[in-house]
CSV table of C-alpha atoms in Angstrom, one decimal:
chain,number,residue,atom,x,y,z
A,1,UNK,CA,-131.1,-86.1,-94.4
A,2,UNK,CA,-133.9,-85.5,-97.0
A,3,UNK,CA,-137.0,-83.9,-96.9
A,4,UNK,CA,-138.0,-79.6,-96.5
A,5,UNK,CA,-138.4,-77.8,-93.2
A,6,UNK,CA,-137.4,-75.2,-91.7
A,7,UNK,CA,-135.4,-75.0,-88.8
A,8,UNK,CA,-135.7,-71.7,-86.5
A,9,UNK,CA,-132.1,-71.3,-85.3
A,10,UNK,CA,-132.8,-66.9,-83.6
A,11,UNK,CA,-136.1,-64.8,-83.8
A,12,UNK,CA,-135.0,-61.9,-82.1
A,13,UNK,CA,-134.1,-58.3,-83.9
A,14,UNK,CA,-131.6,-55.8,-83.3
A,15,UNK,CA,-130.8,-57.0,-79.5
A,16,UNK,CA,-131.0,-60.6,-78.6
A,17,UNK,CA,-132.8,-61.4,-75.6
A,18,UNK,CA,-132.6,-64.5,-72.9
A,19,UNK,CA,-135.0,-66.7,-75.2
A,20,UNK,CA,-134.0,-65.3,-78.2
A,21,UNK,CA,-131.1,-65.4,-80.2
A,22,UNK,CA,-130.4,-62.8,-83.0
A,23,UNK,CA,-131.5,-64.4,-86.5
A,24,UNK,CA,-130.7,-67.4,-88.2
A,25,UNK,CA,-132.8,-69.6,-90.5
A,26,UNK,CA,-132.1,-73.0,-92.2
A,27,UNK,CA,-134.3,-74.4,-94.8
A,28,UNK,CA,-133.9,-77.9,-95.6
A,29,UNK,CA,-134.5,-78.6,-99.6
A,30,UNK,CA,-134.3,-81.8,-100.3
A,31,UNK,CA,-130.6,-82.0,-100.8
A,32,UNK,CA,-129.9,-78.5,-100.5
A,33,UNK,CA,-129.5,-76.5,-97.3
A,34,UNK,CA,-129.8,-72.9,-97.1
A,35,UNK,CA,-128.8,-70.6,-94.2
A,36,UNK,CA,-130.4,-66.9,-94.3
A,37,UNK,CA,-129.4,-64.2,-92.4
A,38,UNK,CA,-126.7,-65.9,-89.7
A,39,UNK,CA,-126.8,-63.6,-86.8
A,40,UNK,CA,-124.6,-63.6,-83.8
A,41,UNK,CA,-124.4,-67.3,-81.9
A,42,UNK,CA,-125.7,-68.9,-85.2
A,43,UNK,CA,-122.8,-71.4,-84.8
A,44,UNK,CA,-124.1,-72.7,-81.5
A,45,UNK,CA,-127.6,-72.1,-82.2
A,46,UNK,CA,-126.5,-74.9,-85.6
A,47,UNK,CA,-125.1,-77.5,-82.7
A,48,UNK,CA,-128.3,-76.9,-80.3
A,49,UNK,CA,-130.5,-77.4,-83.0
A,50,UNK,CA,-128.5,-80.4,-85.1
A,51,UNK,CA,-127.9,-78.8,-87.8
A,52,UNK,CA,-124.1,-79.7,-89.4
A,53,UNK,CA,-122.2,-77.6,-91.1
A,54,UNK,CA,-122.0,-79.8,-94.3
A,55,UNK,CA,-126.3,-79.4,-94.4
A,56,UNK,CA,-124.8,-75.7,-95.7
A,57,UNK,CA,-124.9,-75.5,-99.3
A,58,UNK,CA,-126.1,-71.9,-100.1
A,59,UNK,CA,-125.6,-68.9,-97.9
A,60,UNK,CA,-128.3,-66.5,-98.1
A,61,UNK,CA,-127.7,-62.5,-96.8
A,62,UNK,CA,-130.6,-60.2,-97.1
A,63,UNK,CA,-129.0,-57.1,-95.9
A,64,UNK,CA,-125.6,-55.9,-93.5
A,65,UNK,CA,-127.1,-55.1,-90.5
A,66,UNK,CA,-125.7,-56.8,-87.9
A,67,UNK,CA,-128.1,-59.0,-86.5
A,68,UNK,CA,-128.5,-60.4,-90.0
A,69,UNK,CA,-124.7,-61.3,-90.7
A,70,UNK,CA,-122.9,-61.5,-87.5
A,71,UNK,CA,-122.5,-64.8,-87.7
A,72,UNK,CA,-120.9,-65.3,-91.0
A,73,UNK,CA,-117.3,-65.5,-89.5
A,74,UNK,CA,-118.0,-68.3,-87.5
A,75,UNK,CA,-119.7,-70.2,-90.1
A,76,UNK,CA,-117.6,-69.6,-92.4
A,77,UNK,CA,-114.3,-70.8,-90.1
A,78,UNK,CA,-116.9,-74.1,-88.9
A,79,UNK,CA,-117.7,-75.4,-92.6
A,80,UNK,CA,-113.2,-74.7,-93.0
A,81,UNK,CA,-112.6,-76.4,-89.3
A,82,UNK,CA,-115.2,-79.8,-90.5
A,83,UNK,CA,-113.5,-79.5,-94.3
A,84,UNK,CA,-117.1,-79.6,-95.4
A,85,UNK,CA,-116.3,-81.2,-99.0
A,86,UNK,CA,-118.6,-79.5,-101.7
A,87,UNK,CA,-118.6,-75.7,-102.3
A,88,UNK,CA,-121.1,-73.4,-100.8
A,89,UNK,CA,-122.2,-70.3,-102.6
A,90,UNK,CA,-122.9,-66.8,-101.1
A,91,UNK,CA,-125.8,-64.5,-102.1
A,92,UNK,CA,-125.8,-61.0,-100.9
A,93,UNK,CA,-126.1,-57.7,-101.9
A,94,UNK,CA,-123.5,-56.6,-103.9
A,95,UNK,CA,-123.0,-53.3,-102.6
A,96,UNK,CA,-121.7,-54.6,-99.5
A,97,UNK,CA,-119.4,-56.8,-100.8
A,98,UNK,CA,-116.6,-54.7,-98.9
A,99,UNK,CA,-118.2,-55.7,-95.8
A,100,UNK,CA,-118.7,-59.4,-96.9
A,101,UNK,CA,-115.0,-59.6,-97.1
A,102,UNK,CA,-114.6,-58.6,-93.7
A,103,UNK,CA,-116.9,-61.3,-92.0
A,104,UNK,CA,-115.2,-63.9,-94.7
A,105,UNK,CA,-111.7,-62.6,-93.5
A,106,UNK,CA,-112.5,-61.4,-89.8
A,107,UNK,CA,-109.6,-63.6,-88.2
A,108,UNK,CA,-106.8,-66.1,-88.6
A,109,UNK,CA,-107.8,-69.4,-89.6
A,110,UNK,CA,-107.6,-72.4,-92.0
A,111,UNK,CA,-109.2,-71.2,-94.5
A,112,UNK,CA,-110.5,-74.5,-96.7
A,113,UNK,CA,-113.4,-73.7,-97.7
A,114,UNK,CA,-114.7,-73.7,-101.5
A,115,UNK,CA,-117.0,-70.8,-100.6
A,116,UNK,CA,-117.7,-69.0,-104.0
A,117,UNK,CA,-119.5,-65.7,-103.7
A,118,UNK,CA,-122.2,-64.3,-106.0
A,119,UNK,CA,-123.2,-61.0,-105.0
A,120,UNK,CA,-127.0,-59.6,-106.1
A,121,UNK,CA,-127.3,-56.3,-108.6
A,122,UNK,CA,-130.4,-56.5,-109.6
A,123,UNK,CA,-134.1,-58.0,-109.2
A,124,UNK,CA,-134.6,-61.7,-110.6
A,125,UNK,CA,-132.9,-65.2,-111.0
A,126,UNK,CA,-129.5,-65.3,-108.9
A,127,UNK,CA,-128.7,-69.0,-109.1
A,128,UNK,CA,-130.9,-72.3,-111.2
A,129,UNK,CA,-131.1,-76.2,-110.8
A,130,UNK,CA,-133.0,-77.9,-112.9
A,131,UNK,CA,-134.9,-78.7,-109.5
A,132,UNK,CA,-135.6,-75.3,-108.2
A,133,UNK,CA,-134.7,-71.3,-109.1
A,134,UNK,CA,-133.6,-69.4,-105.9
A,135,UNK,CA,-134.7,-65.2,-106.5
A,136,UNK,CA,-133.9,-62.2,-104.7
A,137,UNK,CA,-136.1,-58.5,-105.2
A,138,UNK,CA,-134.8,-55.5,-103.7
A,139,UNK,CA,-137.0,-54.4,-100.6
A,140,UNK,CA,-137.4,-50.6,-98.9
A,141,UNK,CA,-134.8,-50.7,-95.7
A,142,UNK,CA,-132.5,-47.7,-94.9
A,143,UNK,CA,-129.7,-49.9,-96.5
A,144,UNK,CA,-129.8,-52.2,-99.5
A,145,UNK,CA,-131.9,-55.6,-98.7
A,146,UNK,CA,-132.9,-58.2,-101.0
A,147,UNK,CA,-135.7,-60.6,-100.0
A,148,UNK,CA,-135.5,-63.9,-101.7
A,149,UNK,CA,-137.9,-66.3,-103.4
A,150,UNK,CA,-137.0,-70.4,-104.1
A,151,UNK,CA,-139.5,-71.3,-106.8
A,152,UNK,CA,-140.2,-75.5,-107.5
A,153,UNK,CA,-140.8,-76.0,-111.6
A,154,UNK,CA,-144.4,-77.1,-112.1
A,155,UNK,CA,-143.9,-81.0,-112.3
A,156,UNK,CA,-146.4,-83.8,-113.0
A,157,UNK,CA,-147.9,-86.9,-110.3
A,158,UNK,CA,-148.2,-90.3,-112.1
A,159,UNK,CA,-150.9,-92.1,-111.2
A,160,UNK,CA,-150.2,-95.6,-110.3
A,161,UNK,CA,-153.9,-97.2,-111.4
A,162,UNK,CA,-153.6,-95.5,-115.0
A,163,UNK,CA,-149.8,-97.3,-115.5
A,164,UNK,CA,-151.0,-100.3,-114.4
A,165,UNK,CA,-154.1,-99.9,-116.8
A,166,UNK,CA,-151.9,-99.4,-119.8
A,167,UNK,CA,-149.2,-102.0,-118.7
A,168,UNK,CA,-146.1,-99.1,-118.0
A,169,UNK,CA,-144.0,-100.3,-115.0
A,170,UNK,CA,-139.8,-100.1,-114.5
A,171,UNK,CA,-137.8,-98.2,-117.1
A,172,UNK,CA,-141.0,-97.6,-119.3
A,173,UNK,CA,-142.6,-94.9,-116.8
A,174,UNK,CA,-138.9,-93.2,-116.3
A,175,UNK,CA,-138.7,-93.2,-120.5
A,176,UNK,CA,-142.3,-91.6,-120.5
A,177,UNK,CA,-141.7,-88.9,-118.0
A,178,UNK,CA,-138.6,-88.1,-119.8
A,179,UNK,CA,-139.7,-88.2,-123.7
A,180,UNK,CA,-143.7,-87.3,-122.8
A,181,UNK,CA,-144.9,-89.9,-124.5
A,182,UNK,CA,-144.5,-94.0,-125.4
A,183,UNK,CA,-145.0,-96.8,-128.0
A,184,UNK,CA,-147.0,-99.8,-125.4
A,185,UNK,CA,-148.9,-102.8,-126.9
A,186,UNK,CA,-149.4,-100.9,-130.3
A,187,UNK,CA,-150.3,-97.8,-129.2
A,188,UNK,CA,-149.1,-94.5,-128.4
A,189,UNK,CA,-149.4,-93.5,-124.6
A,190,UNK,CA,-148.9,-89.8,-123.6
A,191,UNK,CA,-147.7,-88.9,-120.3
A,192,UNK,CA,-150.8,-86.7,-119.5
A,193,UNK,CA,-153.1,-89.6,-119.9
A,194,UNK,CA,-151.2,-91.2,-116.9
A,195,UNK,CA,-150.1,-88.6,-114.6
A,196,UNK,CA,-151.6,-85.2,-113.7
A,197,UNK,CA,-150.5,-81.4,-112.9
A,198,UNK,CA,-148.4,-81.2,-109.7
A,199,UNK,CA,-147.4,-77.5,-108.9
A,200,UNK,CA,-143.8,-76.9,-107.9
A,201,UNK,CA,-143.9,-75.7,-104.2
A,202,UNK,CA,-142.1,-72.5,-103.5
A,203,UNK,CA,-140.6,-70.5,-100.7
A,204,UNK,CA,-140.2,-67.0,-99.5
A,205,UNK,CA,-138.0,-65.1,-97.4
A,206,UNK,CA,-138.4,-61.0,-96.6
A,207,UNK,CA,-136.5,-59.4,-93.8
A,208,UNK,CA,-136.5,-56.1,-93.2
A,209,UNK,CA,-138.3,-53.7,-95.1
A,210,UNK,CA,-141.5,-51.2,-95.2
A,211,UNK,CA,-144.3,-52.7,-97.5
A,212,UNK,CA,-143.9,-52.1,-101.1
A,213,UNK,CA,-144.1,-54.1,-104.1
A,214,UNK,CA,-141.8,-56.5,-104.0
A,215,UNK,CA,-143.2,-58.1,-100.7
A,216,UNK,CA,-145.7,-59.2,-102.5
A,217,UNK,CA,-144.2,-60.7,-105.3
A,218,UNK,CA,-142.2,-62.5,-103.2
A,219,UNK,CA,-144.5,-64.2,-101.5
A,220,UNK,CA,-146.9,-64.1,-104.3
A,221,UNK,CA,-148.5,-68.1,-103.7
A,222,UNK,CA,-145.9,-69.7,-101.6
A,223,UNK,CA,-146.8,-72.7,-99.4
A,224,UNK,CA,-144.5,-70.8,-96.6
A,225,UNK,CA,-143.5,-67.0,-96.2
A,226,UNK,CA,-140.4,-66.4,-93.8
A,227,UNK,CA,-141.4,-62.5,-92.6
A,228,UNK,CA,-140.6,-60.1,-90.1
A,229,UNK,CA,-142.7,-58.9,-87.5
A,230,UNK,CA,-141.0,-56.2,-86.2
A,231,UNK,CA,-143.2,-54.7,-84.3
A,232,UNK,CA,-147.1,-54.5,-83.2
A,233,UNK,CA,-150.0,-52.0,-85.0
A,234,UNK,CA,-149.6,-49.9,-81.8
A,235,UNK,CA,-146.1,-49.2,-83.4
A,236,UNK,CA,-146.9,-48.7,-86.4
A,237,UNK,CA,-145.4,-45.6,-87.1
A,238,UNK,CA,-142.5,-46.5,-86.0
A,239,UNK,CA,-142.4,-49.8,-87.9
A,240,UNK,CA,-142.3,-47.6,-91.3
A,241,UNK,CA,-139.9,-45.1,-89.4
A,242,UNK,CA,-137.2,-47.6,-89.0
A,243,UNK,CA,-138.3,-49.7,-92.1
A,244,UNK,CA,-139.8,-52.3,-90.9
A,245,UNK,CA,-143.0,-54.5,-91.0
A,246,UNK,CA,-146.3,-54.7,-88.5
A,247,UNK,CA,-147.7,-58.5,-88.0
A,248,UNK,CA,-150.8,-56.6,-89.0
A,249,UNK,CA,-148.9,-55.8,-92.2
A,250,UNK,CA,-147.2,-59.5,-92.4
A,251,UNK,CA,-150.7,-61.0,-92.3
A,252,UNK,CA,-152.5,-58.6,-94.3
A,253,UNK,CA,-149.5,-60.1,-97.3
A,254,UNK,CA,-150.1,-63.0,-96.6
A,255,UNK,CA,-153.8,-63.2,-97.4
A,256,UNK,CA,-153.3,-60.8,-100.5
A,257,UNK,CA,-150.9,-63.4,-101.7
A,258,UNK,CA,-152.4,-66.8,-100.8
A,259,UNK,CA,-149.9,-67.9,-98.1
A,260,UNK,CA,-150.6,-71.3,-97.0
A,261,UNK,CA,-148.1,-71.2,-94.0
A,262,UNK,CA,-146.9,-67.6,-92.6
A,263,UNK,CA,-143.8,-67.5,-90.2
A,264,UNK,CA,-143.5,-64.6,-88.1
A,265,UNK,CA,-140.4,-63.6,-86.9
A,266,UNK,CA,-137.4,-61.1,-86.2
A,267,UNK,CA,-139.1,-59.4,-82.6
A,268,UNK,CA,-138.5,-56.5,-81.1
A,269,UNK,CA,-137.4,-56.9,-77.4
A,270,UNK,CA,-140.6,-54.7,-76.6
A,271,UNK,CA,-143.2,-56.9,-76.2
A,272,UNK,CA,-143.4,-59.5,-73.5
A,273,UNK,CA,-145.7,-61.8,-74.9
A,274,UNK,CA,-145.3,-63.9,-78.6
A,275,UNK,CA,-149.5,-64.3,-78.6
A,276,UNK,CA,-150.1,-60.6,-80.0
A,277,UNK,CA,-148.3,-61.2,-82.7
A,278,UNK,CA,-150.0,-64.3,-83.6
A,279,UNK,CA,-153.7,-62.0,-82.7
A,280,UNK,CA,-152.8,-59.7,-84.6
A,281,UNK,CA,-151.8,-61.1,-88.0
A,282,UNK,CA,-154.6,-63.8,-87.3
A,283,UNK,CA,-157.1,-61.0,-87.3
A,284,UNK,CA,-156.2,-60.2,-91.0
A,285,UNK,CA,-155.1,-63.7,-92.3
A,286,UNK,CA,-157.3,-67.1,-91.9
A,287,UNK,CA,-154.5,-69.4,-93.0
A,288,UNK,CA,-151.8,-71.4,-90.5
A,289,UNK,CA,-149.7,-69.0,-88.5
A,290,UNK,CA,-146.2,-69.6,-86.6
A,291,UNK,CA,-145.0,-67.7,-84.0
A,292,UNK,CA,-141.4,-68.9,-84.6
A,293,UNK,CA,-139.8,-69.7,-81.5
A,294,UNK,CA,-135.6,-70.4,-81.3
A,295,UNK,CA,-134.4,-73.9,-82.4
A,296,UNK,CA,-137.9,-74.6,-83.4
A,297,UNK,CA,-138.7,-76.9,-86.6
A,298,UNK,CA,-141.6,-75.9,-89.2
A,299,UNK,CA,-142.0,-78.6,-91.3
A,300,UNK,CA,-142.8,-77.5,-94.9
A,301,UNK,CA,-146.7,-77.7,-96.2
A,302,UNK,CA,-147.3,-80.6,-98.0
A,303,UNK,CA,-148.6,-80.3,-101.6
A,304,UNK,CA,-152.2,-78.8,-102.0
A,305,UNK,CA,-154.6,-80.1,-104.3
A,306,UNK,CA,-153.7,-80.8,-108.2
């Protein structure tokens, strides 16, 4: 299956709750699947929400908290037990690469997977296509965390009436986006006179952290910010103690960094009821808000305006 969403597979934080299972996040990308932050149950929460094992292509840790990577072994041992063909890479911070090795390792099985790990050292690119480039910046948490940014190359739209006006159909068009430019009827035709700008689409992902600066370049102009929401301005204080983020907080990024869709998530068992998170970051932040929900599905933004 093609296409770009995200599907919600746990919302809660550091204890799950009876509607909430700890984290888990799959973002569909085209041909790519990447799962962030598997908490505990984020095997079954996979099967509940149809989400195979072979969809898996990058693994994506922010931190080694628990409810962020509880889940590992028993993805790990379901891509081996479905002999899910193509490898799957592992991004995490590379300091806790001792306890990576104890989730890949954490019981007997058949191990036949081609997972290759490559842990994170420092801010910027940690893996490239030539259809997207996936980045990590370190965030403020009591233990190493890396939030992580998946950033579309700036691309171009061809427009159908201009081809037909010059005669470019078939092969010809594929030749002109490839080479920029093409000999038709005599004349020299250059791909900007046929297509125009389409920004590449991006994607952000920040878990646990206090605000500082590399929130914001991560979600610097995304069309959808994944972002906990720890906790409610009441709790402010001890949001920062724990290292943490507000909703307050989550939306006030969001509209400092043109968010077009905001995802709240990772909840404190706390609070009762999902609608003050949604108040609160809506008080600071005008654009489309989710209040992520378990085995819920957020389709991706279409493109804005060229």
């Amino acid at each position: 299956m093609s296409g770009r969403e995200l599907v919600v597979l746990g919302t809660a934080s550091q204890a799950p709750t009876r509607l909430r299972n700890h984290n888990g996040y799959f973002l569909r990308w085209d041909g790519d699947g990447f799962l962030f932050d598997p908490g505990e149950g984020t095997q079954r929460q996979m099967l509940l929400a149809g989400v195979a094992s072979s969809a898996i292509t990058r693994l994506c840790l922010t931190h080694f908290h628990g409810d962020h990577c509880l889940g590992v072994p028993g993805v790990v041992q379901r891509l081996s037990l479905d002999r899910v063909a193509h490898p799957v890479r592992a991004h995490f911070p590379a300091s806790g690469q001792e306890y990576f090795e104890r989730l890949r390792h954490a019981s007997v099985f058949h191990d036949v997977v081609d997972l290759r790990e490559e842990p994170i050292e420092r801010d910027g690119a940690v893996s490239a296509t030539a259809d997207w480039t996936l980045e990590a910046h370190r965030l403020d948490h009591p233990v190493e965390a890396f939030g992580y940014r998946l950033v579309e190359p700036d691309g171009r739209r061809m427009l159908p009436d201009r081809l037909s006006r010059y005669g470019l159909a078939g092969p010809d068009v594929g030749l002109l986006q490839r080479t920029g430019l093409i000999e038709v009827g005599g004349r020299t035709v250059r791909v900007e006179e046929v297509s125009a700008p389409r920004p590449g689409q991006r994607f952000a992902f920040v878990m646990d952290t206090r605000i500082c600066d590399a929130v914001y370049a991560l979600a610097d102009g995304v069309d959808m910010l994944v972002i906990e929401s720890t906790f409610l301005d009441e709790d402010s204080a001890l949001a920062d103690s724990y290292g943490h983020l507000t909703a307050r907080q989550a939306g006030a990024v969001a509209a400092a960094c043109g968010v077009r869709c905001l995802v709240l998530t990772h909840f404190s068992q706390r609070y009762g009821d999902p609608a003050r998170f949604h108040a609160e970051a809506a008080a600071v932040y005008d654009g489309k808000i989710v209040v992520a929900q378990d085995l819920m599905r957020v389709p991706f933004p279409g493109r804005g305006p060229t």
